[in-house]
Amino acid sequence: MNKENKIRLPLKQSVKLIVSYISNRVLEQFKKISIIILYLVFFQTIILKMPLYESGMIAIGLIIIIIGLAFFFEGIMLGLMPLGESLGLKLPKKAKLPFILVFSFVLGVLATIAEPAVGALKANGIFVKAWEAPLLFVMLNKYTFLLVTAIGIGVGIAAFIAMLKYFFSLSIKPILYVSIILLLIISIFSIFDKNLLYILGLAWDSGGITTGPVTVPLVVALGIGVSRIVSKTNSGLAGFGIVTLASLIPVLTVLILGASLLGKVPEPDSSEKFFEAQNKDKIVSMFESEEDAEIYILKNTNFNTWMSYFGSKDEITTYIENLLSDTSLQNKIFSDKKDSNEWIKSISDAELALFLTTKYPEVFDIKNDELLDKTESMFGYIIKGVLLENLKVALLSIAPLIAFLFIVYFIFIREKLFDLDIIILGIVFSIVGLTLFNFGKDLGFVKLGKQTGEGLPVAIKKIKLSENKKIFKNLDIDAIQKSIKEDGTIEKFFYYKENDKYKTTTFDEKYYDSEKKIYAIDDTKGPLFGENNIIPGFIIILIFCFFMGYSATLAEPALNALAYTVEELTVGTFNKNLLIQSVSVGVGVGIMVGAIKILFDIPLIYLLIPPYILLLILTKFTEEQFVSIAWDSAGVTTGPVTVPLVIAIGLGLSSQVGVVEGFGILAAASAFPILSVLSTSMYLSFKRKSYLSDI
Amino acid sequence: MYKFKAIKIVCEIYGELSSALLSSLKEIGVKNMNIHNGRSVSLIEKSSKIFSNLITTKMEESPFDIYEFYVHEEDELKVIKYIIKKNELFIPGRGSVYSIKIDIITNEDKSNINKINITQTDDSIPYLTKLVGIRCIVQKGNSLTAIKTALSVGSSVPIVSIGEGAGLRDKLGLLRIAISAEKEIVNIVVNENDADEIMNILIQTAKIYDVGKGFIYTYPINKGLVNTKIYRGRQKYAASVDQIISAIDHLKGNADWRRKFSKIDRYSYSDKINILTNLIDINFNCNEGAAMDIIQSVLRTGGTGATIGKIKSYFEDDSDENIYPAREISYMTIPENHKDKIIASLISAGIFQPQSSGIIEIIKVGKASTYKKPN
């Protein structure tokens, strides 16, 4: 840009321009995200009649999310996509095919490692029980690096194949047929192994999760650029198809990784049998150290498992005594709780809690020094901890990728990059946007989603509110009352006072220590329509899942960017909103089906085979250009707005319903949008064909 | 530098028929051409599902591809007739074809002009003369008014393509992100005698006279056959109205008989409207990514602004490695007396360098209008 030629606008006019620019962008995001938020709040408070905790913090978080999304989306449009496209346009003319193939492979691997959503998989791993799905457990905990690498290699291979597709103008259809049929066959085989069975959900989910909000726009733009240069077809849409490959191939690599780790883990069993002393070597090898294994058992299993692991009560006593004297071990155990009191309250096994509190009342007094410091200055903690952490995540997910692209551009292409100042501004916007978005998400959105997710099972069953475990000290046996049911059984209960109100709770002698007069019980709630009327509850859950999926997808930045690109490439004939709406409906249906999977514990394979077979048939009859768009929209659906909600719902439902793992919802949420977009495309094709008969 | 006269053939074809057109063009030896993606807008009649008597009209967008290539003057009529016959363009709705007289400036010899190989022509093929093209460039999203007007005067089916504006905005520094550069280019072909009036109506409805609203101009079309399928829907008679129009057009040889506006009592332009004359359209196409740089340096030497659109170039033999398949086309309207200066600055900006591999077209502009600074 020539400086002399620059026009300086009067300040007033510049401010006016900027204000209208910002307010337009913010308003646009506000419209998109307000639907899902109002919906969640409405559902939580009106339908489930559950209290909304921390509403002030959630509200602030949501405002930050909107600003973050506005920045991020603008960053995609100004920075990431133009950079990807310029590179794609220049690369085929400046470099030979082998170089481009290597470049795309490296790009795929880098993009995955940087992808923050991969972290969400790990979050899901915390809730997987080591004894129920040992292979899944080690892949999500000890071998996360291997898992991420496997996914990365999958995405790399996908980018590699996509480039070959562009260069040789290959049709996406045969590639899809081969990969889907291969994946389904491998998936069918893996259900015959107890361990592999449980990683199926992870494998299919990881495909969807890798294609995140940074990767998708970048890769799509790159693909469009490359295909504009090398593709023989006239349609600009030939550049699509790369995202769906990046969702499918990782399924394969994750399953292969699972199969290769199979020998390292024991078979699933009950926790008592699994943690038996003679299995110790294999068990310890599943964790980083023996200490970690013991902490895991302490925090996640029950009293009997403890007994079978340590062998005798004496061993346990030694362990606890060691614990009381070792502060570093204490901090490790109570890493996320302020003190042991809080932890004991959240212990899943009431018997274990009772044992600890009666035998070692001093366990109550252990404080977590690190966390106490943090809570003392809440504000400082939020700014320093959460904001900086998120800035780091945003930088990590954008900077390495962008740096790689810039290096390739300036070393191999050596041409002036047009609008470089705007591209850099866009990249800064996307980093700021992603930071703010994740910051707001941590403050508000995730909490909101988690509360609704945990509350959701209330619709169908009595749930334990484990954070509200009640421990009564000094419970006198005289306070126990008796009540009689119609069939003559007697149930004991007692009155207690809470918040100036008298309440009742059942009394079970199993959880009572008569010497110390301590009683521990879980707080419960539900079912919403009474014990014998759970069908309306199911329907409520399914309706909830549909609208949640639908409204969260509307706000997905990557989907919006994709839809915008499709509209531009088709000069408006494939309308942006048509694509967004049909994808959102598809995701809604998908999440509903995923919830059915968890509620009824249906094996994932039953939910994969029918839709994918149907997809292959529809694909056969849909036009090539639409096939790529439809399959690609599946990859972009599972972005930063949907994933935390889906995970929260998956965890909430599966922990309450008692299934082993909550994976698979995302996989279902990826299959159904393809279906809905393919149907929409068929309608569009039909309309186009009928144009000629109309005239 | 070579400079010569040629004929540009423009063919706007319905998306589904695009590949058939491409192969028919290959057959007659068209070896290089440019292809834009666009959309057409027509009105469709739909009867309501619940109240079957209620018929509503709505606008419907359909994909259209626009093919452009150069031929020698002596081949002009042969090619037009061939395209009309081969692609049955005399059936309204399938597409339009027309020719424009242009001057070409290029770096090489006349290799860009396609050598047409047609032996026999059919005299019964209908075509029209006395046509004028109107091109209206507006902000993205604002094309609807222009389209509605074009449809309401019943002239021809408008074809919309998209482009990016370059001009004032680029002098604002980073502040330019606050102004959208996206433009829509609406192209209609009308009867010569109606052109002024339709342009006038377009200026009024799209408020071209306001600042930043856009730019409109007309250019002469030599020969052609234009898609008049404005209405689609239920057909009650053996022939549709547009078929009858097309038949009479053919009999008369021009569309003057369906003139809408009287020559005598046309109303005068309002004061707000600023009509410019003695302009030329300097268009050039070049490799994608190069156009903006070239335009920037031309703007520095006194150009006013340009609109850049993406096209795809088709070459039968990939002999010239410098010409990318992904190309850009730039539309720039300038006063005729600036022609030499602008062309000189285009060349010094490197339009003929291998990385741009540009071709310049010069088209005479009839009338133009845009915002006029108050005196």
Tab-separated table of C-alpha atoms in Angstrom, chain A residues 176-396:
chain	number	residue	atom	x	y	z
A	176	LEU	CA	-16.215	-42.667	0.266
A	177	TYR	CA	-17.525	-46.100	-0.684
A	178	VAL	CA	-14.189	-47.763	-0.017
A	179	SER	CA	-13.443	-45.975	3.247
A	180	ILE	CA	-16.926	-46.331	4.734
A	181	ILE	CA	-17.224	-50.015	3.889
A	182	LEU	CA	-13.732	-50.647	5.238
A	183	LEU	CA	-14.522	-48.777	8.454
A	184	LEU	CA	-17.810	-50.568	8.981
A	185	ILE	CA	-16.193	-53.985	8.474
A	186	ILE	CA	-13.379	-53.195	10.922
A	187	SER	CA	-15.934	-51.848	13.390
A	188	ILE	CA	-17.981	-55.039	13.143
A	189	PHE	CA	-14.899	-57.123	13.819
A	190	SER	CA	-13.906	-55.043	16.794
A	191	ILE	CA	-17.152	-55.676	18.656
A	192	PHE	CA	-16.025	-59.254	19.224
A	193	ASP	CA	-13.228	-58.129	21.506
A	194	LYS	CA	-14.299	-56.930	24.949
A	195	ASN	CA	-11.660	-54.230	24.999
A	196	LEU	CA	-11.900	-53.025	21.404
A	197	LEU	CA	-15.662	-52.792	21.728
A	198	TYR	CA	-15.302	-49.814	24.016
A	199	ILE	CA	-12.906	-47.843	21.851
A	200	LEU	CA	-15.316	-47.955	18.933
A	201	GLY	CA	-17.153	-44.900	20.223
A	202	LEU	CA	-13.901	-43.069	20.845
A	203	ALA	CA	-12.643	-43.897	17.357
A	204	TRP	CA	-15.764	-42.642	15.613
A	205	ASP	CA	-15.930	-39.559	17.817
A	206	SER	CA	-12.302	-38.631	17.318
A	207	GLY	CA	-12.940	-38.236	13.612
A	208	GLY	CA	-15.543	-35.595	14.228
A	209	ILE	CA	-13.632	-33.852	16.946
A	210	THR	CA	-10.385	-33.358	15.031
A	211	THR	CA	-11.961	-31.176	12.426
A	212	GLY	CA	-12.232	-28.109	14.600
A	213	PRO	CA	-12.936	-24.441	14.049
A	214	VAL	CA	-9.379	-23.521	13.077
A	215	THR	CA	-8.553	-26.493	10.916
A	216	VAL	CA	-11.725	-26.628	8.857
A	217	PRO	CA	-11.764	-23.094	7.388
A	218	LEU	CA	-8.036	-23.231	6.731
A	219	VAL	CA	-8.128	-26.607	5.073
A	220	VAL	CA	-11.300	-25.904	3.104
A	221	ALA	CA	-9.852	-22.638	1.795
A	222	LEU	CA	-6.624	-24.379	0.876
A	223	GLY	CA	-8.556	-27.095	-0.930
A	224	ILE	CA	-10.625	-24.564	-2.833
A	225	GLY	CA	-7.502	-22.690	-3.879
A	226	VAL	CA	-5.692	-25.809	-5.049
A	227	SER	CA	-8.686	-27.188	-6.877
A	228	ARG	CA	-9.274	-23.870	-8.656
A	229	ILE	CA	-5.835	-24.252	-10.181
A	230	VAL	CA	-5.610	-27.956	-10.888
A	231	SER	CA	-9.153	-29.238	-11.187
A	232	LYS	CA	-10.540	-29.830	-14.633
A	233	THR	CA	-14.136	-29.272	-13.627
A	234	ASN	CA	-15.758	-25.898	-13.907
A	235	SER	CA	-17.416	-26.018	-10.498
A	236	GLY	CA	-15.667	-24.227	-7.648
A	237	LEU	CA	-17.137	-26.809	-5.326
A	238	ALA	CA	-14.532	-29.364	-6.368
A	239	GLY	CA	-12.442	-28.134	-3.450
A	240	PHE	CA	-14.692	-29.756	-0.880
A	241	GLY	CA	-14.331	-33.281	0.430
A	242	ILE	CA	-11.158	-32.796	2.434
A	243	VAL	CA	-12.993	-32.331	5.742
A	244	THR	CA	-14.934	-35.544	5.522
A	245	LEU	CA	-11.786	-37.511	4.760
A	246	ALA	CA	-10.206	-35.904	7.804
A	247	SER	CA	-13.153	-37.199	9.849
A	248	LEU	CA	-13.124	-40.739	8.462
A	249	ILE	CA	-9.488	-41.794	8.208
A	250	PRO	CA	-8.694	-41.100	11.903
A	251	VAL	CA	-11.375	-43.661	12.858
A	252	LEU	CA	-9.212	-46.234	11.142
A	253	THR	CA	-5.932	-45.116	12.703
A	254	VAL	CA	-7.443	-45.001	16.194
A	255	LEU	CA	-8.811	-48.531	15.812
A	256	ILE	CA	-5.395	-49.698	14.615
A	257	LEU	CA	-3.733	-48.063	17.604
A	258	GLY	CA	-6.276	-49.757	19.882
A	259	ALA	CA	-5.552	-53.161	18.375
A	260	SER	CA	-1.825	-52.687	18.822
A	261	LEU	CA	-2.193	-51.762	22.496
A	262	LEU	CA	-4.476	-54.703	23.146
A	263	GLY	CA	-1.770	-56.924	24.652
A	264	LYS	CA	-0.846	-54.358	27.290
A	265	VAL	CA	-4.101	-54.343	29.237
A	266	PRO	CA	-6.142	-56.921	31.156
A	267	GLU	CA	-9.664	-57.837	30.151
A	268	PRO	CA	-12.552	-55.875	31.647
A	269	ASP	CA	-13.893	-57.275	34.898
A	270	SER	CA	-15.635	-56.176	38.063
A	271	SER	CA	-13.566	-53.682	40.007
A	272	GLU	CA	-12.896	-56.141	42.877
A	273	LYS	CA	-11.583	-58.821	40.548
A	274	PHE	CA	-9.798	-56.385	38.250
A	275	PHE	CA	-7.723	-54.816	41.003
A	276	GLU	CA	-6.829	-58.107	42.715
A	277	ALA	CA	-3.337	-58.172	44.186
A	278	GLN	CA	-2.066	-60.782	41.690
A	279	ASN	CA	-2.902	-58.471	38.765
A	280	LYS	CA	-0.817	-55.706	40.285
A	281	ASP	CA	1.923	-55.594	37.631
A	282	LYS	CA	-0.463	-55.214	34.736
A	283	ILE	CA	-2.549	-52.673	36.627
A	284	VAL	CA	0.423	-50.526	37.583
A	285	SER	CA	1.524	-50.563	33.942
A	286	MET	CA	-1.758	-48.874	33.058
A	287	PHE	CA	-0.761	-45.866	35.150
A	288	GLU	CA	2.280	-43.659	35.302
A	289	SER	CA	3.352	-45.083	38.665
A	290	GLU	CA	2.216	-47.307	41.500
A	291	GLU	CA	1.320	-44.199	43.470
A	292	ASP	CA	-1.015	-43.044	40.694
A	293	ALA	CA	-2.643	-46.457	40.542
A	294	GLU	CA	-3.328	-46.319	44.273
A	295	ILE	CA	-4.700	-42.801	44.120
A	296	TYR	CA	-6.975	-43.895	41.302
A	297	ILE	CA	-8.299	-46.828	43.310
A	298	LEU	CA	-8.791	-44.627	46.358
A	299	LYS	CA	-10.725	-42.021	44.462
A	300	ASN	CA	-12.792	-44.126	42.104
A	301	THR	CA	-13.588	-47.526	43.520
A	302	ASN	CA	-15.314	-48.942	46.537
A	303	PHE	CA	-14.232	-50.368	49.825
A	304	ASN	CA	-14.181	-53.985	48.626
A	305	THR	CA	-11.869	-53.117	45.763
A	306	TRP	CA	-9.549	-51.468	48.209
A	307	MET	CA	-9.557	-54.604	50.228
A	308	SER	CA	-8.801	-56.803	47.246
A	309	TYR	CA	-5.998	-54.522	46.072
A	310	PHE	CA	-4.280	-54.027	49.405
A	311	GLY	CA	-5.088	-57.490	50.675
A	312	SER	CA	-5.954	-56.579	54.280
A	313	LYS	CA	-7.243	-53.778	56.470
A	314	ASP	CA	-3.775	-53.371	57.956
A	315	GLU	CA	-2.346	-52.471	54.547
A	316	ILE	CA	-5.059	-49.899	54.121
A	317	THR	CA	-4.282	-48.474	57.525
A	318	THR	CA	-0.621	-48.153	56.581
A	319	TYR	CA	-1.606	-46.359	53.414
A	320	ILE	CA	-3.899	-43.915	55.199
A	321	GLU	CA	-1.332	-43.219	57.879
A	322	ASN	CA	1.249	-42.553	55.221
A	323	LEU	CA	-1.251	-40.263	53.553
A	324	LEU	CA	-1.814	-38.271	56.730
A	325	SER	CA	1.878	-37.531	57.044
A	326	ASP	CA	2.691	-36.913	53.360
A	327	THR	CA	1.511	-33.451	52.268
A	328	SER	CA	2.641	-33.781	48.634
A	329	LEU	CA	0.576	-36.955	48.307
A	330	GLN	CA	-2.359	-35.127	49.888
A	331	ASN	CA	-2.129	-32.306	47.394
A	332	LYS	CA	-1.989	-34.837	44.594
A	333	ILE	CA	-5.121	-36.579	45.783
A	334	PHE	CA	-7.111	-33.468	46.475
A	335	SER	CA	-5.832	-31.722	43.383
A	336	ASP	CA	-9.198	-30.341	42.378
A	337	LYS	CA	-10.827	-29.979	45.790
A	338	LYS	CA	-10.233	-27.369	48.416
A	339	ASP	CA	-10.002	-29.874	51.235
A	340	SER	CA	-10.518	-33.506	52.032
A	341	ASN	CA	-13.920	-32.767	53.547
A	342	GLU	CA	-15.191	-31.726	50.156
A	343	TRP	CA	-13.609	-34.732	48.560
A	344	ILE	CA	-15.092	-37.223	51.010
A	345	LYS	CA	-18.491	-35.746	50.364
A	346	SER	CA	-18.099	-36.430	46.664
A	347	ILE	CA	-16.789	-39.977	47.102
A	348	SER	CA	-18.866	-42.367	45.046
A	349	ASP	CA	-18.914	-45.120	47.629
A	350	ALA	CA	-20.712	-44.297	50.869
A	351	GLU	CA	-19.158	-47.298	52.635
A	352	LEU	CA	-15.667	-46.061	51.882
A	353	ALA	CA	-16.597	-42.595	53.029
A	354	LEU	CA	-17.931	-44.008	56.252
A	355	PHE	CA	-14.793	-46.091	56.809
A	356	LEU	CA	-12.549	-43.085	56.359
A	357	THR	CA	-14.546	-40.715	58.459
A	358	THR	CA	-15.006	-43.066	61.348
A	359	LYS	CA	-11.505	-44.497	61.423
A	360	TYR	CA	-9.651	-41.334	60.595
A	361	PRO	CA	-11.655	-38.255	61.536
A	362	GLU	CA	-8.447	-36.248	60.981
A	363	VAL	CA	-8.778	-37.003	57.251
A	364	PHE	CA	-11.476	-34.351	57.328
A	365	ASP	CA	-8.977	-31.677	58.161
A	366	ILE	CA	-6.588	-32.050	55.245
A	367	LYS	CA	-6.455	-28.818	53.284
A	368	ASN	CA	-5.304	-28.338	49.729
A	369	ASP	CA	-2.891	-25.445	50.087
A	370	GLU	CA	-2.538	-24.719	46.383
A	371	LEU	CA	-6.231	-24.384	45.763
A	372	LEU	CA	-6.839	-22.435	48.964
A	373	ASP	CA	-4.439	-19.782	47.700
A	374	LYS	CA	-6.292	-19.650	44.442
A	375	THR	CA	-9.714	-19.218	45.970
A	376	GLU	CA	-8.511	-16.426	48.172
A	377	SER	CA	-8.270	-14.074	45.227
A	378	MET	CA	-10.976	-15.280	42.913
A	379	PHE	CA	-10.517	-12.397	40.514
A	380	GLY	CA	-6.793	-12.909	40.187
A	381	TYR	CA	-7.358	-16.610	39.672
A	382	ILE	CA	-9.821	-16.056	36.856
A	383	ILE	CA	-7.661	-13.547	35.045
A	384	LYS	CA	-4.374	-15.303	35.601
A	385	GLY	CA	-5.451	-18.880	35.558
A	386	VAL	CA	-8.345	-19.089	33.166
A	387	LEU	CA	-7.644	-16.206	30.798
A	388	LEU	CA	-3.942	-16.855	30.403
A	389	GLU	CA	-4.529	-20.564	30.084
A	390	ASN	CA	-7.001	-19.935	27.302
A	391	LEU	CA	-4.687	-17.500	25.583
A	392	LYS	CA	-2.097	-20.244	25.626
A	393	VAL	CA	-4.567	-22.741	24.156
A	394	ALA	CA	-5.621	-20.292	21.444
A	395	LEU	CA	-2.026	-19.458	20.560
A	396	LEU	CA	-1.136	-23.136	20.476
